[in-house]
PDB file of C-alpha atoms in Angstrom:
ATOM      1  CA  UNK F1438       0.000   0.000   0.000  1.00  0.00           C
ATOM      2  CA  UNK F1439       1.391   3.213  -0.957  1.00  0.00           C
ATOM      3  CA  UNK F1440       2.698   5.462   2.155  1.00  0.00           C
ATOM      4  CA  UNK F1441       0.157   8.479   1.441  1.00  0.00           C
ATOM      5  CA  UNK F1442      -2.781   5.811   1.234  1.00  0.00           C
ATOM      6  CA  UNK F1443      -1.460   4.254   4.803  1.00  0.00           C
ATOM      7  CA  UNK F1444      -1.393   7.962   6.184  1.00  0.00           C
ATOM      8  CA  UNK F1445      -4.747   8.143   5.079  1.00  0.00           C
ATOM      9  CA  UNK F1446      -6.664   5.246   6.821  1.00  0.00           C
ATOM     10  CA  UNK F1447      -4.534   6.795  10.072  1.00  0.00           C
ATOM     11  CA  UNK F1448      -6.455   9.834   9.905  1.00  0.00           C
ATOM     12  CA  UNK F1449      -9.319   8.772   9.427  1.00  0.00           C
ATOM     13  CA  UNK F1450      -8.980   6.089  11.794  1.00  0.00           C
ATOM     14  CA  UNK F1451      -8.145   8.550  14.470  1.00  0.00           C
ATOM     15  CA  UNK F1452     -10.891  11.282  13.779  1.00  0.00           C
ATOM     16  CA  UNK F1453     -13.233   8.103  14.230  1.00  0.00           C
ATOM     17  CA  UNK F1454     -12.139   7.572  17.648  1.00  0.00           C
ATOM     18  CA  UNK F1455     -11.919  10.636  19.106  1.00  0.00           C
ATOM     19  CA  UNK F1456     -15.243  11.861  17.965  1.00  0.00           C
ATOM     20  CA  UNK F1457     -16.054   8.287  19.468  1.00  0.00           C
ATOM     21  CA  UNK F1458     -14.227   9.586  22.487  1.00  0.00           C
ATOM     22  CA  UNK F1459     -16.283  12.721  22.847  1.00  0.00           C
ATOM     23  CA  UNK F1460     -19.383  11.425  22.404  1.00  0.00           C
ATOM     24  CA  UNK F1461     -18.660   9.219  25.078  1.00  0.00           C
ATOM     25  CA  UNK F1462     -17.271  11.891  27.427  1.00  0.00           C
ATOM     26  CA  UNK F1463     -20.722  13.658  27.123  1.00  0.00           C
ATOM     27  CA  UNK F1464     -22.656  10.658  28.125  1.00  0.00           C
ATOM     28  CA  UNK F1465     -20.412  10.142  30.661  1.00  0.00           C
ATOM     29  CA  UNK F1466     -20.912  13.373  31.966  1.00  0.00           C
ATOM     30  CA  UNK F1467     -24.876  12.662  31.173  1.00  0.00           C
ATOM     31  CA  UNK F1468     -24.684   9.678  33.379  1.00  0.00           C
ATOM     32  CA  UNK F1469     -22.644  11.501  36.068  1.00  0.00           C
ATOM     33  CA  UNK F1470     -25.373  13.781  37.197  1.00  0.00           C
ATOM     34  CA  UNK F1471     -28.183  11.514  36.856  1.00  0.00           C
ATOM     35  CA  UNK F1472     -26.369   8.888  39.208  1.00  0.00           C
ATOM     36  CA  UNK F1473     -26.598   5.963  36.104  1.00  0.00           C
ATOM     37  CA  UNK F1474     -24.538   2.954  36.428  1.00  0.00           C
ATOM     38  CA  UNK F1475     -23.859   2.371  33.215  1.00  0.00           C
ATOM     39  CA  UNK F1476     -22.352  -1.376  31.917  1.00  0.00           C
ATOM     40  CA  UNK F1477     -20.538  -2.470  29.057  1.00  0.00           C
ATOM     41  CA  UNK F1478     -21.488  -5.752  28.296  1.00  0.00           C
ATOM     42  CA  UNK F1479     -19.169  -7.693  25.953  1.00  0.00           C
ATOM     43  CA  UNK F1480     -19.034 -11.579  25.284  1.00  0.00           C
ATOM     44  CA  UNK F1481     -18.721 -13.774  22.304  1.00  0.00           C
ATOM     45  CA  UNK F1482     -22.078 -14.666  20.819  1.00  0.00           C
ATOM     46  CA  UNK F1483     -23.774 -17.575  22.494  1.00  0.00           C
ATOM     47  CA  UNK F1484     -21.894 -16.980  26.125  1.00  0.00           C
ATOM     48  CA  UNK F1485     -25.431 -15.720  27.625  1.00  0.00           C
ATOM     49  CA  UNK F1486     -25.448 -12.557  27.446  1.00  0.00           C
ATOM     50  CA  UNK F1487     -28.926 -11.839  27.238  1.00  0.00           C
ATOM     51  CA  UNK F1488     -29.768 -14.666  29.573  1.00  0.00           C
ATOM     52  CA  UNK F1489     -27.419 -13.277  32.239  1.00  0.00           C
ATOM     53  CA  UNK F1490     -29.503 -10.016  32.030  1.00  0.00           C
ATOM     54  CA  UNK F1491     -32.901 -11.661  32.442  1.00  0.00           C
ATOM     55  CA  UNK F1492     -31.759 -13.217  35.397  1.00  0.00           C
ATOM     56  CA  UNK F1493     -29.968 -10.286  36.734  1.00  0.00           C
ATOM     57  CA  UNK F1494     -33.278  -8.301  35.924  1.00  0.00           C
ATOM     58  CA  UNK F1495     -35.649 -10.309  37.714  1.00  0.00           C
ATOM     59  CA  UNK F1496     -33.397 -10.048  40.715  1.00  0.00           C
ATOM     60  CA  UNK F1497     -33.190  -6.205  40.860  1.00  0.00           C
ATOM     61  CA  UNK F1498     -36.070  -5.225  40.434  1.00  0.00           C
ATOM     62  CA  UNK F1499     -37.608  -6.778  43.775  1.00  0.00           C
ATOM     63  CA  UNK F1500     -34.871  -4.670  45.398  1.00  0.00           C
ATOM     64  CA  UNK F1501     -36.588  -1.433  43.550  1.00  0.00           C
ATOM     65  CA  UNK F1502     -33.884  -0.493  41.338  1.00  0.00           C
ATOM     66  CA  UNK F1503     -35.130   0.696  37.914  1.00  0.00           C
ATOM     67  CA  UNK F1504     -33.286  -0.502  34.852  1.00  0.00           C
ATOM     68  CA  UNK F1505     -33.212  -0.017  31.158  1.00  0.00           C
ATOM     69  CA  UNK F1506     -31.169  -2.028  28.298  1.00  0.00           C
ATOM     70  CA  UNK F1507     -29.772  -1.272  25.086  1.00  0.00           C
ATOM     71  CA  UNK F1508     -29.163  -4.297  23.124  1.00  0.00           C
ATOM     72  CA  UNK F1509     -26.799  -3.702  20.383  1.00  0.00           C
ATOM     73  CA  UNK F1510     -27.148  -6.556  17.645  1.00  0.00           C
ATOM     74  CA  UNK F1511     -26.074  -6.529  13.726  1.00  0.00           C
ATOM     75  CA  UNK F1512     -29.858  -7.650  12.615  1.00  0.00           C
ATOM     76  CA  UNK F1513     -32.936  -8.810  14.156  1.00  0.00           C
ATOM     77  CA  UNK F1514     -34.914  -7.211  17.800  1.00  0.00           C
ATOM     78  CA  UNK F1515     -34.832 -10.548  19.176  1.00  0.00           C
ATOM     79  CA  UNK F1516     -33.146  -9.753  22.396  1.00  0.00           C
ATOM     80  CA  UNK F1517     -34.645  -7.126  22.943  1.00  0.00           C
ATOM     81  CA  UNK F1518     -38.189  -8.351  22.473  1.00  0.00           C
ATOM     82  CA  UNK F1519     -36.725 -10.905  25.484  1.00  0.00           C
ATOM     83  CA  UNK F1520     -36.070  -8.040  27.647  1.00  0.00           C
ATOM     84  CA  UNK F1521     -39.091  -5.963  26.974  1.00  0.00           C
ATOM     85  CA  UNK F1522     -41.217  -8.870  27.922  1.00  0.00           C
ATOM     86  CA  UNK F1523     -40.303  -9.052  31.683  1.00  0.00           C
ATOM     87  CA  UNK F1524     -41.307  -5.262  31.545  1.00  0.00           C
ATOM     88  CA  UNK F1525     -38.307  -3.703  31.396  1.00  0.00           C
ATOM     89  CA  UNK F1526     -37.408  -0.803  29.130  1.00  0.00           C
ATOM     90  CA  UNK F1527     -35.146  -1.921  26.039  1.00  0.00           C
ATOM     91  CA  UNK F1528     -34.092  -0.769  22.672  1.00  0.00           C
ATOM     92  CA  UNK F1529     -32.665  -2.656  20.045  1.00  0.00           C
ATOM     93  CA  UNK F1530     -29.480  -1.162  18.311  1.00  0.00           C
ATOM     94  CA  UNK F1531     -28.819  -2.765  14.910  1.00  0.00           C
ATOM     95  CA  UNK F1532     -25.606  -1.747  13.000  1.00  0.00           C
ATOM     96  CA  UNK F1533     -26.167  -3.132  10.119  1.00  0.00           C
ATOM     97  CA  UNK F1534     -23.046  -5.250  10.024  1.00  0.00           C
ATOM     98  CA  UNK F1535     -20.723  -3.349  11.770  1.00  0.00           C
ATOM     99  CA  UNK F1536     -19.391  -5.599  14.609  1.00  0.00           C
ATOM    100  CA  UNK F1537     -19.307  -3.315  17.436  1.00  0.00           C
ATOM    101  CA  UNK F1538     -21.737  -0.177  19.284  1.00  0.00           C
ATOM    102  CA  UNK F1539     -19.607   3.527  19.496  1.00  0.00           C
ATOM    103  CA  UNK F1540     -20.558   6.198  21.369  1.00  0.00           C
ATOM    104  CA  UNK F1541     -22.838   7.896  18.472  1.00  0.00           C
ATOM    105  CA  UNK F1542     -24.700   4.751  17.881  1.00  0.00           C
ATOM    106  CA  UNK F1543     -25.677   5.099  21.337  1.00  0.00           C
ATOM    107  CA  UNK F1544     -26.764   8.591  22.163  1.00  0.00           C
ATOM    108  CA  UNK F1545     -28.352   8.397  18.958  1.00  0.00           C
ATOM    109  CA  UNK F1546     -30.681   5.352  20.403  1.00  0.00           C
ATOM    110  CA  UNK F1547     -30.916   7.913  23.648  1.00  0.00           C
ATOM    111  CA  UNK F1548     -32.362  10.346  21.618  1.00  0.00           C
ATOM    112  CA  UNK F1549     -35.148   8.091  20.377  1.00  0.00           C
ATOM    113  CA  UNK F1550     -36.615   6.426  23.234  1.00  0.00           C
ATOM    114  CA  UNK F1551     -38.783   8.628  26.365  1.00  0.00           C
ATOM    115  CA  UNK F1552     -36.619   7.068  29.346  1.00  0.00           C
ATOM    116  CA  UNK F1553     -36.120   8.762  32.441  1.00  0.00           C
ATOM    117  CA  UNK F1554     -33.125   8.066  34.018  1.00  0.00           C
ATOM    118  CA  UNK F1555     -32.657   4.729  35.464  1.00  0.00           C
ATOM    119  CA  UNK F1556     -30.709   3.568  38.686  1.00  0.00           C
ATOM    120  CA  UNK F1557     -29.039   1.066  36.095  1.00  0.00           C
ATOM    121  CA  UNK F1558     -28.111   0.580  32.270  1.00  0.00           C
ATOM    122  CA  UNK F1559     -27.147  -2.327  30.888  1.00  0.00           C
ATOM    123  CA  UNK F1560     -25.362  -2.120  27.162  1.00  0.00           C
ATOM    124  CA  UNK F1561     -25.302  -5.478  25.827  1.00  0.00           C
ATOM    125  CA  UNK F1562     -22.728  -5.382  22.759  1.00  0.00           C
ATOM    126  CA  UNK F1563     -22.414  -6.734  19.621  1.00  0.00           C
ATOM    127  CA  UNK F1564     -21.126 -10.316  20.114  1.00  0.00           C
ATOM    128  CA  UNK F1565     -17.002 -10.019  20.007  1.00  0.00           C
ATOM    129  CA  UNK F1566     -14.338 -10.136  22.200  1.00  0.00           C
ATOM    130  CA  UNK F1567     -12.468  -7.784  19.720  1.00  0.00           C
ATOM    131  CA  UNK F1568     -13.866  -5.266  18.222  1.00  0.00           C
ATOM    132  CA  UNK F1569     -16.148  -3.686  21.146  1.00  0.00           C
ATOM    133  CA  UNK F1570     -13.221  -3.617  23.494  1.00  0.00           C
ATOM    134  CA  UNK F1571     -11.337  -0.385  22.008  1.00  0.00           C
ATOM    135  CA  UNK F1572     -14.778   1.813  21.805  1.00  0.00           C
ATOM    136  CA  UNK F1573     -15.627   3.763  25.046  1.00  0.00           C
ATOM    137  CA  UNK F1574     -19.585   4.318  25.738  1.00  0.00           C
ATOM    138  CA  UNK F1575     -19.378   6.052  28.452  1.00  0.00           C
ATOM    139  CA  UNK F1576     -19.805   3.595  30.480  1.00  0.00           C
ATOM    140  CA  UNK F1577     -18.950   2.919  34.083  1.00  0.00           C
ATOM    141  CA  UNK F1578     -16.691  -0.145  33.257  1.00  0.00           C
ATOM    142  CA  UNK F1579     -17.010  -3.147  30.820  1.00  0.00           C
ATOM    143  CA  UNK F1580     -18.105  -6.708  32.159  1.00  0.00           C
ATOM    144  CA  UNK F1581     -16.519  -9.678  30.409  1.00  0.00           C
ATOM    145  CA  UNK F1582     -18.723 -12.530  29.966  1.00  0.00           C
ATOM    146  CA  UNK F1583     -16.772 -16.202  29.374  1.00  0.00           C
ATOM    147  CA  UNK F1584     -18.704 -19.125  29.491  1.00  0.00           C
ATOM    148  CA  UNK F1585     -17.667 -22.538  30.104  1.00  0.00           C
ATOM    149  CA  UNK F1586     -18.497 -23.745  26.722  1.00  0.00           C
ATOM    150  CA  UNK F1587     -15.792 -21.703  25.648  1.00  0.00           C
ATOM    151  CA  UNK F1588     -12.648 -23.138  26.827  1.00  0.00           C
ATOM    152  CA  UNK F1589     -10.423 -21.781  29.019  1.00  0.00           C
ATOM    153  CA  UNK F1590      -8.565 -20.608  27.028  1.00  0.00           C
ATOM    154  CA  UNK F1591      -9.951 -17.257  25.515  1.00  0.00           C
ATOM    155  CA  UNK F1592      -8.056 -14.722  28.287  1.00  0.00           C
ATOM    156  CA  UNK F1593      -4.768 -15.068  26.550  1.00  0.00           C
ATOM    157  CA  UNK F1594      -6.010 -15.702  23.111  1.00  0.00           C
ATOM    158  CA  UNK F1595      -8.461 -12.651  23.768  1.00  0.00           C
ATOM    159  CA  UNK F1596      -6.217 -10.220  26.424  1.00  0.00           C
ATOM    160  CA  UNK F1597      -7.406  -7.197  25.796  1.00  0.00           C
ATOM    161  CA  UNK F1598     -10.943  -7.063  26.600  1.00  0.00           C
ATOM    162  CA  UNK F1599     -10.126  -9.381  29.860  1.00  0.00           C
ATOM    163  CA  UNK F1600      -7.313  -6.685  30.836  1.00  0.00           C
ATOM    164  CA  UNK F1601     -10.101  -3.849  31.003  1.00  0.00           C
ATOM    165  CA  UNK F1602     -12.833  -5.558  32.194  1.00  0.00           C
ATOM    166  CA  UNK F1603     -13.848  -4.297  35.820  1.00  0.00           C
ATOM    167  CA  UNK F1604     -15.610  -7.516  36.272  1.00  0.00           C
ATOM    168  CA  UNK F1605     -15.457 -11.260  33.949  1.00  0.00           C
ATOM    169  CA  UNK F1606     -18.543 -13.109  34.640  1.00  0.00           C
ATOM    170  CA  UNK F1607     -18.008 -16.790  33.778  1.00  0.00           C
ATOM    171  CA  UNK F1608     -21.140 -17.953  32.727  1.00  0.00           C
ATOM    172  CA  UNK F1609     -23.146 -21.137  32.410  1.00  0.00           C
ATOM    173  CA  UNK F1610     -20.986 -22.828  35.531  1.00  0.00           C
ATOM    174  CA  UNK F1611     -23.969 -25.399  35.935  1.00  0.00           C
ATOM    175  CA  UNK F1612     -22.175 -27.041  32.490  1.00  0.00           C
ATOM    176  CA  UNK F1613     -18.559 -27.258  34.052  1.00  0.00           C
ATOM    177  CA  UNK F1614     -19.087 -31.416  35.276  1.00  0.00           C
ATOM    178  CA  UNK F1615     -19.432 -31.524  31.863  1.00  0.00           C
ATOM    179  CA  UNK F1616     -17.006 -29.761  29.570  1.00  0.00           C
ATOM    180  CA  UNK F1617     -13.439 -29.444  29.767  1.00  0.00           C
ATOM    181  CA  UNK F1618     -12.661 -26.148  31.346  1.00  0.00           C
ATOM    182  CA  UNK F1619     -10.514 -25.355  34.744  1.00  0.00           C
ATOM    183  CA  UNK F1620     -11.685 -22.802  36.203  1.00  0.00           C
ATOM    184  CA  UNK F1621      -8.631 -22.036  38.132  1.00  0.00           C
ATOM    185  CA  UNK F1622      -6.639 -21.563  35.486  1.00  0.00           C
ATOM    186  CA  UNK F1623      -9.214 -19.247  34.151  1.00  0.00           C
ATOM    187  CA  UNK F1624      -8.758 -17.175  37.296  1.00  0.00           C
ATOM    188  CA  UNK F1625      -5.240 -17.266  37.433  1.00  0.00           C
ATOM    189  CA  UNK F1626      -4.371 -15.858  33.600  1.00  0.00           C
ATOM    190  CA  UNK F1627      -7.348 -12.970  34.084  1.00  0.00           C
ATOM    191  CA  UNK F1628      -5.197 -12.121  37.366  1.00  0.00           C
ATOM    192  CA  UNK F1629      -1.754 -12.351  35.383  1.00  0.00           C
ATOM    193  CA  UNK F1630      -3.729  -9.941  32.592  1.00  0.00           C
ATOM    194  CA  UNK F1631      -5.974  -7.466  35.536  1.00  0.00           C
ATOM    195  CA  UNK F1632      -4.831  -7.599  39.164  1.00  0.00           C
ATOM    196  CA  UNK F1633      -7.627  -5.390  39.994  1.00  0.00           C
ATOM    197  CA  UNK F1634     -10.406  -7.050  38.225  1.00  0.00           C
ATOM    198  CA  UNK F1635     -13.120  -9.500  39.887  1.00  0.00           C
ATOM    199  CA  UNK F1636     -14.154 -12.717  38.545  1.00  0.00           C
ATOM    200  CA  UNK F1637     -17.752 -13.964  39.597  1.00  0.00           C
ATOM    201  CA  UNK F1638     -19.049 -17.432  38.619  1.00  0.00           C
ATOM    202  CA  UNK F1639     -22.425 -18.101  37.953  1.00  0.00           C
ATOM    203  CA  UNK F1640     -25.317 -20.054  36.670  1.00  0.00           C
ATOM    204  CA  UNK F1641     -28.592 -17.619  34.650  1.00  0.00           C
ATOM    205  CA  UNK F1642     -30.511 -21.272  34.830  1.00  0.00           C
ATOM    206  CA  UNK F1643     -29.825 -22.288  38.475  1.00  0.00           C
ATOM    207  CA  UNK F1644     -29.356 -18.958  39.410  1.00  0.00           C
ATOM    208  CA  UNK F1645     -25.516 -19.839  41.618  1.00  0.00           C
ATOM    209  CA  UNK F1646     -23.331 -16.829  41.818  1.00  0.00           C
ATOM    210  CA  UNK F1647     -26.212 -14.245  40.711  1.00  0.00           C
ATOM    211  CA  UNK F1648     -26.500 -12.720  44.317  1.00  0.00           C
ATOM    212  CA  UNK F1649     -22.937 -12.211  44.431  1.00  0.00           C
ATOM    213  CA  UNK F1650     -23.536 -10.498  40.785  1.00  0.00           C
ATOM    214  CA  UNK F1651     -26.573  -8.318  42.033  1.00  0.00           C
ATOM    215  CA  UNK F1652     -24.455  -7.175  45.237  1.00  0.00           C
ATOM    216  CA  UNK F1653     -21.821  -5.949  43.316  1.00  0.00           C
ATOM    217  CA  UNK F1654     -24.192  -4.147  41.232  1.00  0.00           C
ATOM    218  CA  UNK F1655     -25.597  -2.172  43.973  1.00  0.00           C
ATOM    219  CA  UNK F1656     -22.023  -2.023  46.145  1.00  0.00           C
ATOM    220  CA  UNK F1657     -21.114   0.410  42.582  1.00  0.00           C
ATOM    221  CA  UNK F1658     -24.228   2.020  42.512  1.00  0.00           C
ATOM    222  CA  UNK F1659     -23.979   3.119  45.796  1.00  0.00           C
ATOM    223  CA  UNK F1660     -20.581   4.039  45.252  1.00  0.00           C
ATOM    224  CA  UNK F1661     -21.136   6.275  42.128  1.00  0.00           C
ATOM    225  CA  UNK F1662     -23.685   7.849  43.884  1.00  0.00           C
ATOM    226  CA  UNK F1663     -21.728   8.592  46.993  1.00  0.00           C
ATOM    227  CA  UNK F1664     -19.132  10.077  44.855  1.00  0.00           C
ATOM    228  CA  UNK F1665     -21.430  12.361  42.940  1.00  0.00           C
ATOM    229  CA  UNK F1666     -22.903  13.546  46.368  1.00  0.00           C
ATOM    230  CA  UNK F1667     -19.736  14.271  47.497  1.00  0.00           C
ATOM    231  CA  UNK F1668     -18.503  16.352  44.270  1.00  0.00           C
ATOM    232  CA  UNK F1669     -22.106  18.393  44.690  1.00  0.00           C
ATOM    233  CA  UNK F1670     -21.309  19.034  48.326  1.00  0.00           C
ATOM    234  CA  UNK F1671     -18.104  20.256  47.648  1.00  0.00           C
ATOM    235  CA  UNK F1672     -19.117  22.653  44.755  1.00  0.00           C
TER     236      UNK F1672
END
C-alpha cells in the first residue's frame, strides 16, 4: 500500500475515535449527574449474554432499582423483544453489520426512546471479544462474559478485553461437570492480565453466583452515587 494511502486510513482512523471519544465523554458526563450505572457488556455470541440479564433483571427489580437495556445486535430485535417482555425498558441497536456499538450509535438510540433516568443501564454489545473492546460508551466499566463452553482458554487468546474488564462473569458454571474447562486456570491468567479485576461465577438457569452479581451491582451504585454527592457538596 502506498505510504500516502497508509497515512490516510490513520487519519481517518483517528478522527473516528476521538469523535467516538467525545461522544462518550458527554454521556459520561450525562450519566454523572443523573447517578446511572452504566455497563458495558461484551461476550462472544452464544456466552449468555442476554440470559445473564434476564436473570440479573428479575433479581433487581424486587430490590426497587429501575433498569433499562440497550441491546446492540447486527440484525434482528430478538433480544430485545426478550427483555421488553419481563417489563423492562429496552431498545434494540442494529448496526447493520458493523461488529461493534460507538458512542454515536448510542446517544443516537438515547435520543429516540422517552426514558427517564434509570438507577441502572445495561449495554449489551455486539457479540465479540475484539472489536467492542477499544470503543468507550461512556460507560462505568465493561463486564466480560466467558462461558464454560468456551474453553479456558480465551483470556490469553483474547487479552485485551479481559485486561479492562472491571468484572469477567463466567457464565453457564452449571455445564462445568461436563465440559473441559478449569476454572482455576481461568482465574489465574485474568489475574496475570488485571490484578484489579473481579471474577464472579455463575449459573442464569440455576441462578448460583447471581446474588454475588446483584451485590456488586448495587455495592457500585452506591458508590457512584456517593461520589457524585460528594462532588455536589463540595461545589
Amino acid at each position: 500500500m502506498p505510504e500516502n494511502r497508509k497515512g490516510q486510513l490513520l487519519d481517518v482512523r483517528q478522527k473516528i475515535l476521538a469523535a467516538n471519544q467525545a461522544a462518550a465523554e458527554q454521556l459520561r458526563a450525562d450519566w454523572g449527574e443523573s447517578g446511572t450505572l452504566t455497563l458495558n457488556l461484551i461476550a462472544s455470541p452464544g456466552a449468555g449474554k442476554t440470559t445473564l440479564l434476564e436473570a440479573s433483571l428479575a433479581r433487581l427489580r424486587p430490590l426497587g432499582y429501575q433498569a433499562a437495556v440497550l441491546v446492540g445486535d447486527i440484525a434482528t430485535e430478538r433480544d430485545a423483544e426478550r427483555i421488553r417482555a419481563l417489563g423492562i425498558r429496552a431498545h434494540q441497536i442494529l448496526t447493520g453489520g458493523s461488529c461493534h456499538l460507538d458512542a454515536r450509535l448510542v446517544q443516537q438510540a438515547l435520543a429516540k426512546v422517552a426514558w427517564l433516568h434509570p438507577d441502572i443501564l445495561f449495554i449489551e454489545n455486539v457479540g465479540n471479544l475484539i472489536c467492542p473492546t477499544s470503543y468507550d460508551l461512556g460507560e462505568d466499566f465493561k463486564v466480560a462474559l466467558l462461558s464454560v463452553t468456551e474453553g479456558d482458554d480465551k483470556p490469553f487468546k483474547y487479552p485485551a478485553i479481559f485486561a479492562r474488564a472491571a468484572v469477567t462473569l463466567i457464565t453457564k458454571c452449571d455445564l462445568l461437570p461436563h465440559v473441559d474447562f478449569d476454572v482455576e486456570t481461568v482465574l489465574q491468567r485474568i489475574s496475570t492480565l488485571n490484578s484489579s479485576g473481579r471474577v464472579l461465577t455463575c449459573s442464569a438457569r440455576t441462578g448460583e453466583g447471581l446474588q454475588d452479581w446483584t451485590q456488586f451491582l448495587e455495592q457500585r451504585l452506591a458508590s457512584k452515587r456517593k461520589g457524585s454527592n460528594s462532588v455536589e457538596q463540595g461545589a
